[in-house]
Backbone as ProteinMPNN parsed JSONL, in Angstrom:
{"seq_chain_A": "XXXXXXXXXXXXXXXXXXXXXXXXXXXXXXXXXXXXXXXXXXXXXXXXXXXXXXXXXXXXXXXXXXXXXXXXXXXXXXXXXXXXXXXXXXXXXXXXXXXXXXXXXXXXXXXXXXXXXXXXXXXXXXXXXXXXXXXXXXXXXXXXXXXXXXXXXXXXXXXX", "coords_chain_A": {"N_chain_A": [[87.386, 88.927, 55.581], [84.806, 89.3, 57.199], [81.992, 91.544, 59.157], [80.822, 89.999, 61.15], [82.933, 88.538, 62.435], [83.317, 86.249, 60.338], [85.141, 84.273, 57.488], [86.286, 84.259, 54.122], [88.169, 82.115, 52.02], [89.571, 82.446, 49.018], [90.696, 80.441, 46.325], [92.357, 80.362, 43.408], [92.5, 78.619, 40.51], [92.279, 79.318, 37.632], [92.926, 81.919, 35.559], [94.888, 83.578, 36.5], [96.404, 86.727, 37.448], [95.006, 88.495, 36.593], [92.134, 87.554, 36.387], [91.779, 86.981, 39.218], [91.384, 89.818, 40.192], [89.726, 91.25, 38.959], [87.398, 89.393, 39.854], [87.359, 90.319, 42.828], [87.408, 93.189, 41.785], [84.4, 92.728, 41.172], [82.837, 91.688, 43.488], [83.433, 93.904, 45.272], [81.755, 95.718, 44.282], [79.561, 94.377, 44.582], [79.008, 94.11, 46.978], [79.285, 97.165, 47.802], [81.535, 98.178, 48.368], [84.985, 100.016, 49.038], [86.67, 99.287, 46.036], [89.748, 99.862, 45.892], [91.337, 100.561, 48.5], [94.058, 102.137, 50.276], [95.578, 99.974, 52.973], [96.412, 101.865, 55.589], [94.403, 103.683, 55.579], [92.313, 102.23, 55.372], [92.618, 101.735, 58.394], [92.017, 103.985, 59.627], [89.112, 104.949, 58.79], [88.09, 102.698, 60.227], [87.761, 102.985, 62.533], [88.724, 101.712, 64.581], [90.97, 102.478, 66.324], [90.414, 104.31, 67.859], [88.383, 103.168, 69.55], [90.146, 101.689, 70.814], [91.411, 103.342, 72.303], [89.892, 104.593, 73.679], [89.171, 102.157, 75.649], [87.663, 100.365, 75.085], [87.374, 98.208, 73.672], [90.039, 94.977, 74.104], [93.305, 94.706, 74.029], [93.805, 92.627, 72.774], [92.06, 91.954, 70.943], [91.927, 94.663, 69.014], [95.164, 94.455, 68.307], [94.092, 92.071, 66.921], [92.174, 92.987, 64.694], [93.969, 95.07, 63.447], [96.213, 92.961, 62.194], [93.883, 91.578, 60.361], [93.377, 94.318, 58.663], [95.494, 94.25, 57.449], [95.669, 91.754, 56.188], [96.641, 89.363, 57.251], [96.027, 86.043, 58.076], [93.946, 83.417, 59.526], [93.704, 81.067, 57.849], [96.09, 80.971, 56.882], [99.114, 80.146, 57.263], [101.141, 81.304, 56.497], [100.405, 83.827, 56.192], [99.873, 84.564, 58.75], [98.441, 85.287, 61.835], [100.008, 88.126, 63.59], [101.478, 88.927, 67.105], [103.158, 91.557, 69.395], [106.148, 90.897, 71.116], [106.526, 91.375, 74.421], [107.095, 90.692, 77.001], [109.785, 91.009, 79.288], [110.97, 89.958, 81.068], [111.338, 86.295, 81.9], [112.138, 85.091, 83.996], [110.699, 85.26, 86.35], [108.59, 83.737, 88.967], [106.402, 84.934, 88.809], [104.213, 87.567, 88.297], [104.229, 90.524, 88.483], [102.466, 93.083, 86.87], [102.108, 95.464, 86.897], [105.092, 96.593, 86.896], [107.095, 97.974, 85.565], [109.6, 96.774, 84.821], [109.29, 94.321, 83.858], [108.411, 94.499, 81.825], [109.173, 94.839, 78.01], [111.945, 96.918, 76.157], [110.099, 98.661, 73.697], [110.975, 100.728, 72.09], [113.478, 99.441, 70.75], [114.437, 97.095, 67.922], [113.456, 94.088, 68.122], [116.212, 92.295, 67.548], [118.487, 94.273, 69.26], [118.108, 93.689, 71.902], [119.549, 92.962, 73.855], [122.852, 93.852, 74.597], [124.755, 91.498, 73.141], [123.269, 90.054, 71.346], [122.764, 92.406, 69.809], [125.016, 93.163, 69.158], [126.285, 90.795, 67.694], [124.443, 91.291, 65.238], [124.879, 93.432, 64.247], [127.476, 93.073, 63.269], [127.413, 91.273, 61.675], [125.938, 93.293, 59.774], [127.694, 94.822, 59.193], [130.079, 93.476, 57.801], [129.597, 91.944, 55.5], [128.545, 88.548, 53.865], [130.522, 87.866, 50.924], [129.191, 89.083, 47.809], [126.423, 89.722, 48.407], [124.381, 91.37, 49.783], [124.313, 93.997, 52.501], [122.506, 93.106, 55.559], [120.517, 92.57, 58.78], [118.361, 91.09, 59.834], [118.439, 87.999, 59.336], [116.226, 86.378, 58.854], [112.357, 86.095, 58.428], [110.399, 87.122, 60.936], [108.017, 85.944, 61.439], [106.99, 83.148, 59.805], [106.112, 79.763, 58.033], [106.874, 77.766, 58.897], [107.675, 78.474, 61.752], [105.012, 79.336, 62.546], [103.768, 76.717, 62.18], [105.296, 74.826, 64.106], [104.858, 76.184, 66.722], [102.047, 75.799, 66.222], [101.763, 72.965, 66.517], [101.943, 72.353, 69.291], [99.827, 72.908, 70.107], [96.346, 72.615, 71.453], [93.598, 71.956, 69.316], [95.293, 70.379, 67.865], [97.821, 68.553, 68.969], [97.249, 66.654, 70.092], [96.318, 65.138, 67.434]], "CA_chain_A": [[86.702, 88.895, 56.85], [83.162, 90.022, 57.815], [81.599, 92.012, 60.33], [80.364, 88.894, 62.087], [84.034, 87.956, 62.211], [83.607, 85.173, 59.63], [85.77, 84.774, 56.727], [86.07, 82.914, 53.009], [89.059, 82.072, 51.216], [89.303, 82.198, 47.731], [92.059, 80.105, 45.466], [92.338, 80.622, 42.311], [93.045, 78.326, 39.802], [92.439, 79.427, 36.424], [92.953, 83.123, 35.063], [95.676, 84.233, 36.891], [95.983, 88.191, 38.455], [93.626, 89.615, 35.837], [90.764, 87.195, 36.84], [91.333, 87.411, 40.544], [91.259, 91.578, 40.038], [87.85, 91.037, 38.423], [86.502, 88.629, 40.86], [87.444, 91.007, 43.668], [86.438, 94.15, 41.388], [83.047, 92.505, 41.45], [82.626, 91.357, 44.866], [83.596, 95.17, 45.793], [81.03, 96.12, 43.465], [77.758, 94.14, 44.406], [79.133, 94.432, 48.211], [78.814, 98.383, 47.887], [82.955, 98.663, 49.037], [85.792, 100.431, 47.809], [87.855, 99.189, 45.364], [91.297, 100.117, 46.461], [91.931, 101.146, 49.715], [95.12, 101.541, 51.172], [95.851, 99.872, 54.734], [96.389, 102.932, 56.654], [93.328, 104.51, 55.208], [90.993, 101.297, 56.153], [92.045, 101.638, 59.573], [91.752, 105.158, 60.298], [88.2, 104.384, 58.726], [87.4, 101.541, 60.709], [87.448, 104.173, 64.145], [89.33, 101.025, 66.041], [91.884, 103.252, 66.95], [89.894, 105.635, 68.603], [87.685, 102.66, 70.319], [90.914, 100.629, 71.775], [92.008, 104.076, 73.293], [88.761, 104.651, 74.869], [89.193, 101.099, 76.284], [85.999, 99.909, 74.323], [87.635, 96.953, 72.934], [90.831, 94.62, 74.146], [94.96, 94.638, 73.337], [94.171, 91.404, 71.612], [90.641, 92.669, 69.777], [92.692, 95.552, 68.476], [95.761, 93.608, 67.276], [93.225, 91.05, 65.751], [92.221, 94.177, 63.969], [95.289, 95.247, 62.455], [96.2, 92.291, 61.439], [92.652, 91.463, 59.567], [93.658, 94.479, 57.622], [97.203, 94.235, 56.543], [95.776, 91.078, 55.328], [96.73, 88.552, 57.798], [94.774, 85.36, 58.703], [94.305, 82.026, 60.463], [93.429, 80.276, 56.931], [97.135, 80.622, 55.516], [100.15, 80.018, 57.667], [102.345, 82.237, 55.219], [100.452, 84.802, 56.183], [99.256, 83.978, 60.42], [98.401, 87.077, 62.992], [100.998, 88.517, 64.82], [101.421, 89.917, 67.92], [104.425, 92.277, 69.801], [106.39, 90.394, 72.252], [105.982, 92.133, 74.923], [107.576, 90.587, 78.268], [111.156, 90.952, 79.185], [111.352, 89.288, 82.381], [111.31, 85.542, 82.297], [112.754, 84.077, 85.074], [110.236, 85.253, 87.722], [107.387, 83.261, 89.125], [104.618, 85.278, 88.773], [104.696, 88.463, 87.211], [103.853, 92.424, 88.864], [101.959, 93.776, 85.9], [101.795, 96.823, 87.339], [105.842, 96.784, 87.578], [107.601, 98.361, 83.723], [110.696, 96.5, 84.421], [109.091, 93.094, 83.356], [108.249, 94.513, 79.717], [110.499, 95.107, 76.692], [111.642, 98.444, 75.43], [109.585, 98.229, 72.363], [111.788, 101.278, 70.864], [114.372, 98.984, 70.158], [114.369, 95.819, 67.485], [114.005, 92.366, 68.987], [118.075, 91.997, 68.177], [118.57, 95.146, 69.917], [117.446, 94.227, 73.206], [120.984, 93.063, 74.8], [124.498, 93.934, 73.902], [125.165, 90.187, 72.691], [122.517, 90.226, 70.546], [123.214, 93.884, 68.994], [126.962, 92.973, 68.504], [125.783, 89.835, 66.276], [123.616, 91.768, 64.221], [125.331, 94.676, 63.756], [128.942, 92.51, 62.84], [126.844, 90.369, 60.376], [125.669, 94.132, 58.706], [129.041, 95.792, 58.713], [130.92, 92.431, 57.584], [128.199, 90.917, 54.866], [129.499, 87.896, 52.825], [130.616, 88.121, 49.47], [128.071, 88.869, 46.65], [125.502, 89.637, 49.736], [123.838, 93.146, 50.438], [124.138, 93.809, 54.071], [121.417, 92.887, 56.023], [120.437, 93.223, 59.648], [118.226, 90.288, 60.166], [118.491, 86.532, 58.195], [114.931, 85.849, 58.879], [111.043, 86.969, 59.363], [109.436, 86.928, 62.41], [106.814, 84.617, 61.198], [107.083, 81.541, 58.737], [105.105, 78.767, 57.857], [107.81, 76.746, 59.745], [107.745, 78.931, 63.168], [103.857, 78.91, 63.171], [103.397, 75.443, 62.739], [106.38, 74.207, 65.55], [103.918, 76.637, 68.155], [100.478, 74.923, 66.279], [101.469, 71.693, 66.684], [101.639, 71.837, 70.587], [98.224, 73.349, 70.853], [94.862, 71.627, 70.54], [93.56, 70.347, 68.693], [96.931, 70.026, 66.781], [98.937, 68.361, 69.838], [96.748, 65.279, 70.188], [95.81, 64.681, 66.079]], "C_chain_A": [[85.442, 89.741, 56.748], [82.795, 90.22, 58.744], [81.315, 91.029, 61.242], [81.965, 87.707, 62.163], [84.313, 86.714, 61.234], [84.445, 85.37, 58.366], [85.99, 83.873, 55.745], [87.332, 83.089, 52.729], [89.236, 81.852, 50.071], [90.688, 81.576, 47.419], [91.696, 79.972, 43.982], [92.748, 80.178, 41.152], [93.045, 78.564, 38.455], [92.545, 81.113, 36.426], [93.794, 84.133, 35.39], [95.239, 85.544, 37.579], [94.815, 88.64, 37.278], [92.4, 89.212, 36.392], [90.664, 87.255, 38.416], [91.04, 88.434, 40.53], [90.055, 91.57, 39.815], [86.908, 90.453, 39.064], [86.265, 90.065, 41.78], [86.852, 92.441, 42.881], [84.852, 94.178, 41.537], [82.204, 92.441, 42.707], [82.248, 92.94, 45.719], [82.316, 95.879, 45.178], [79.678, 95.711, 44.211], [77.915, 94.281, 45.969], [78.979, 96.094, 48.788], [80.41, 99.194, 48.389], [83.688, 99.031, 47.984], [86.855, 99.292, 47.289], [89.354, 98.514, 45.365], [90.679, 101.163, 47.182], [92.98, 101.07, 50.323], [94.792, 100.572, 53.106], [95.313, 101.225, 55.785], [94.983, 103.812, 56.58], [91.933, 103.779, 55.887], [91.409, 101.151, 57.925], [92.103, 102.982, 60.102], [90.068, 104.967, 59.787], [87.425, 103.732, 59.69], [86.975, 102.386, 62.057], [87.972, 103.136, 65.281], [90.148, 101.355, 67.246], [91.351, 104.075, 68.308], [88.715, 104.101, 69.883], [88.972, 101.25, 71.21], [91.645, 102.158, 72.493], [91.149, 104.382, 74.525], [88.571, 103.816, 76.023], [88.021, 100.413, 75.998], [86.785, 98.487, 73.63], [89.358, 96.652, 73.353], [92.721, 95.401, 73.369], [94.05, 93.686, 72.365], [92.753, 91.72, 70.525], [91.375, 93.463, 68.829], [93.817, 95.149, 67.471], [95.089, 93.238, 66.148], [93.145, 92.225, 64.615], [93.058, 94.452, 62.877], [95.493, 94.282, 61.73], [95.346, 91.431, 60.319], [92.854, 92.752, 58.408], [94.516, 94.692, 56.848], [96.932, 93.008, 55.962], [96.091, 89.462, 55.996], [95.266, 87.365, 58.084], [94.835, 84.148, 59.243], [94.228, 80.868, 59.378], [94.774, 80.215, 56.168], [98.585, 80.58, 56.712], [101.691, 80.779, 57.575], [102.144, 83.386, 56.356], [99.26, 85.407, 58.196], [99.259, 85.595, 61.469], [99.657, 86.916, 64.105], [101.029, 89.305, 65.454], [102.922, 90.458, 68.364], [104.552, 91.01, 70.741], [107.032, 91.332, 73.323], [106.944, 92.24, 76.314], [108.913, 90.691, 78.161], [111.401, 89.944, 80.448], [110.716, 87.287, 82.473], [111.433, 83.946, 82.759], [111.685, 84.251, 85.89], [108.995, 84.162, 88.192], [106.247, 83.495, 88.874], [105.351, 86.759, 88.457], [103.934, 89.92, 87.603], [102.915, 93.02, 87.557], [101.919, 95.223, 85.87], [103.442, 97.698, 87.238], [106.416, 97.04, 85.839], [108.384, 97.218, 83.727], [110.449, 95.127, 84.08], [108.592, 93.127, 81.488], [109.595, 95.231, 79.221], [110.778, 96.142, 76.508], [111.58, 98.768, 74.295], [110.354, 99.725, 71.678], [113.064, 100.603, 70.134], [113.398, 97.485, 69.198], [114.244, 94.869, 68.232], [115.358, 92.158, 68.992], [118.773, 92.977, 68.621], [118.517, 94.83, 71.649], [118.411, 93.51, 74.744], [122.048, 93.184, 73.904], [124.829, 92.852, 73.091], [124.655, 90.274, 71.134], [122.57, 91.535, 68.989], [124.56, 93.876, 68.011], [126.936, 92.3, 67.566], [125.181, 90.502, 65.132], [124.816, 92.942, 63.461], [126.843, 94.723, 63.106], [128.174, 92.134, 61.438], [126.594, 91.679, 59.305], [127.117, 94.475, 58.024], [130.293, 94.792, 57.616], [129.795, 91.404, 56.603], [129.283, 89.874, 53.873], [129.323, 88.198, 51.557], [129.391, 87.924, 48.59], [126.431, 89.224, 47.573], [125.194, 91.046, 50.139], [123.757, 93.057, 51.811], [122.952, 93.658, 54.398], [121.747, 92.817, 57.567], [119.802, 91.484, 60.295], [118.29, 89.045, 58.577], [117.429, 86.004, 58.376], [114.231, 86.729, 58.987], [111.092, 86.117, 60.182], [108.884, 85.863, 62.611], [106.992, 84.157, 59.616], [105.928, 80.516, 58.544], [105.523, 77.679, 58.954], [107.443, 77.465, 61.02], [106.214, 78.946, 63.367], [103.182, 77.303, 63.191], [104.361, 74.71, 63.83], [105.362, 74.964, 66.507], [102.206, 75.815, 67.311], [100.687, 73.798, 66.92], [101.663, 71.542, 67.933], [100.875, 73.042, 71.272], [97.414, 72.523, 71.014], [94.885, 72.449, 69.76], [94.785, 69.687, 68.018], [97.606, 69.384, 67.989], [98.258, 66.748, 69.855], [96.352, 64.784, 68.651], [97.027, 63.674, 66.153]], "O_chain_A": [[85.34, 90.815, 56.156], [82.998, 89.358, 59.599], [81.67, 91.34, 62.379], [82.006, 86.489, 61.991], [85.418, 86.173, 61.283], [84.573, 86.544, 58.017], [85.968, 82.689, 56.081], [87.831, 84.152, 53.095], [89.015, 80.656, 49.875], [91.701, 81.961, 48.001], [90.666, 79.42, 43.596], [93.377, 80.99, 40.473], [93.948, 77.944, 37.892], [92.174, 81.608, 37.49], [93.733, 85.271, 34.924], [94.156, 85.675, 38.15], [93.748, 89.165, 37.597], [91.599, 90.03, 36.842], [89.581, 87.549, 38.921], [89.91, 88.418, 41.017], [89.286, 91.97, 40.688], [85.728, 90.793, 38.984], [85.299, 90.805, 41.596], [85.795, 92.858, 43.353], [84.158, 95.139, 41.869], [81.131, 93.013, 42.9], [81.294, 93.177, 46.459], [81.907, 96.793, 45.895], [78.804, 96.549, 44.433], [76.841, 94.623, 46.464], [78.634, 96.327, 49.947], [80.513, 100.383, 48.69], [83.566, 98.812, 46.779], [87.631, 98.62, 47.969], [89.873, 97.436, 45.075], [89.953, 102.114, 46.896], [93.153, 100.061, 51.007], [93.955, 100.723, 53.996], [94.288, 101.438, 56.432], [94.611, 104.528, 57.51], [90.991, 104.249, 56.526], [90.641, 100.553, 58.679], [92.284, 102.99, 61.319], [89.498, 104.742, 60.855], [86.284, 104.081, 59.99], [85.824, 102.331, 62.49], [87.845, 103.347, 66.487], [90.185, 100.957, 68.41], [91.865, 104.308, 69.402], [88.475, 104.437, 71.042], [88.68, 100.281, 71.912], [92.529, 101.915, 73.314], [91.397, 104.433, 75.73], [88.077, 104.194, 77.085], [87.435, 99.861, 76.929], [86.006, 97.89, 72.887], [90.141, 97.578, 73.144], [93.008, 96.262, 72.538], [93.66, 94.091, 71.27], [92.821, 91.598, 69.301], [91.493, 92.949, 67.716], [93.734, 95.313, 66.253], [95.182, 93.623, 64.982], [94.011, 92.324, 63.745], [92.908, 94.153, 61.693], [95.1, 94.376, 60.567], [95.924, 90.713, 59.503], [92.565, 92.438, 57.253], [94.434, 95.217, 55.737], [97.764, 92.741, 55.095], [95.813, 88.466, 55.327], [94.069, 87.614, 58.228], [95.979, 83.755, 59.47], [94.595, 79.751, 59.744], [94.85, 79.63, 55.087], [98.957, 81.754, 56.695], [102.749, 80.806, 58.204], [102.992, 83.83, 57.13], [98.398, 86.234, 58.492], [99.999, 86.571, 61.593], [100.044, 86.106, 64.947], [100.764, 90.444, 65.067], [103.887, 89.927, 67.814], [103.632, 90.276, 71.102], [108.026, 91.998, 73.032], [107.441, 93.283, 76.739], [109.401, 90.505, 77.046], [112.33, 89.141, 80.36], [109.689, 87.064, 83.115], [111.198, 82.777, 82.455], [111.48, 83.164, 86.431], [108.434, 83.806, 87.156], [105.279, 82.749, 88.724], [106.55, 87.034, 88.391], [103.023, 90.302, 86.868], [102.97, 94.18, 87.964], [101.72, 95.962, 84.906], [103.492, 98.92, 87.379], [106.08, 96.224, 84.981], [108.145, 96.439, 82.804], [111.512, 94.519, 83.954], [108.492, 92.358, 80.531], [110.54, 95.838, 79.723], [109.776, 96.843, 76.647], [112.566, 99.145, 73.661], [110.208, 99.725, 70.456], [113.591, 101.093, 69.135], [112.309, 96.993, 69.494], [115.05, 94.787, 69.16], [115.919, 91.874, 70.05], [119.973, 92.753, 68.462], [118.853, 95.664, 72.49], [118.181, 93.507, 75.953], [122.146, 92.749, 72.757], [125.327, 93.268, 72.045], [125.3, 90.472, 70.105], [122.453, 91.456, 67.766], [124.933, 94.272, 66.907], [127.393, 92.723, 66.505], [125.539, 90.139, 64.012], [125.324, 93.025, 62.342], [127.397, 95.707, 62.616], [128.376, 92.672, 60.35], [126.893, 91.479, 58.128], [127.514, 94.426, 56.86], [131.137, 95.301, 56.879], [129.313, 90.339, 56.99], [130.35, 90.183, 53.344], [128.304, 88.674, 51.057], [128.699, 86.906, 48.579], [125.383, 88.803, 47.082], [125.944, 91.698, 50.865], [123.173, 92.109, 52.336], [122.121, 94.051, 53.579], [122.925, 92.945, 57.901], [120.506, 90.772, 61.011], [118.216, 89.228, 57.362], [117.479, 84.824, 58.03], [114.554, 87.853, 59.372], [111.52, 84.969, 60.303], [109.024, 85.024, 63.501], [107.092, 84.818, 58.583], [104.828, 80.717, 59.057], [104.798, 76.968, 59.649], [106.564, 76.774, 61.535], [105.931, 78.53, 64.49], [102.352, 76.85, 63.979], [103.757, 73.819, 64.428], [104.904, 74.136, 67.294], [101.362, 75.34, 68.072], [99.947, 73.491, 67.855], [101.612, 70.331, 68.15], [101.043, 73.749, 72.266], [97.772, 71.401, 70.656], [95.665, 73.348, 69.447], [94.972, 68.496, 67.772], [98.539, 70.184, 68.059], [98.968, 65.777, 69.594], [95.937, 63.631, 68.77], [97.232, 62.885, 65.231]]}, "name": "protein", "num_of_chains": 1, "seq": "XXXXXXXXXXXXXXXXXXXXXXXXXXXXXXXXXXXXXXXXXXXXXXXXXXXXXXXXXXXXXXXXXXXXXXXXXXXXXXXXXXXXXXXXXXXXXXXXXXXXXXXXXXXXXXXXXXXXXXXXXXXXXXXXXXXXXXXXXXXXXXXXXXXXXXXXXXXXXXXX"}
């Protein structure tokens, strides 16, 4: 991605990791950037933090953000921006914003966030099948499969 939010994708068919490393060594090179940078380092850097507290820039600007540098993007499906889910409440018509008890209590997991839910998870850890390291959840979040079932009833994707 680039300051003017635009963004290229490279694929790589001949030379494997050494020649992508070298591409990107170069790129970093005649572009004037580092290297290697961790994550956490490019966004204490970036000062987004400090300009989505101020209120200088959106929730969803901010996200975007993050996920631009963990690497996420709209060109790969694998690897698609994600956001928190956020609401808890809905059944209602219309929605208080102003009112807590319609959001989540983001200290817990998503299968945390009723008894039902908790009990499943937390049977499936204690009780793992044979040959099977416990585990907590049996999926990610996001897939190639779960973002294309929500593309395909957007536009342009709903009428193609």
């Amino acid at each position: 991605f680039f300051k003017d939010h635009t963004s290229v994708f490279f694929n790589f068919h001949t030379g494997g990791q050494r020649g992508r490393d070298e591409i990107y060594r170069r790129l970093c090179k005649n572009l004037r950037l580092p290297f290697k940078i961790s994550p956490t380092r490019r966004l204490q850097e970036s000062g987004i933090v400090s300009q989505w507290k101020r209120g200088e820039i959106s929730n969803f600007q901010y996200l975007m953000h993050v996920n631009t540098i963990a690497g996420r993007t709209y060109n790969d499906v694998s690897q698609y921006p994600v956001f928190p889910w956020v609401i808890h409440d809905f059944t209602s018509k219309t929605l208080d914003l102003r009112n807590p008890g319609i959001y989540r209590d983001l200290s817990k997991p998503m299968g945390a966030l009723n008894p039902d839910r908790l009990e499943a998870i937390d049977e499936r850890f204690e009780n793992p099948l044979p040959d099977v390291p416990p585990f907590h959840y049996g999926s990610h979040y996001s897939s190639p499969g779960i973002v294309n079932y929500f593309l395909v009833r957007v536009e342009p994707y709903a009428t193609l």
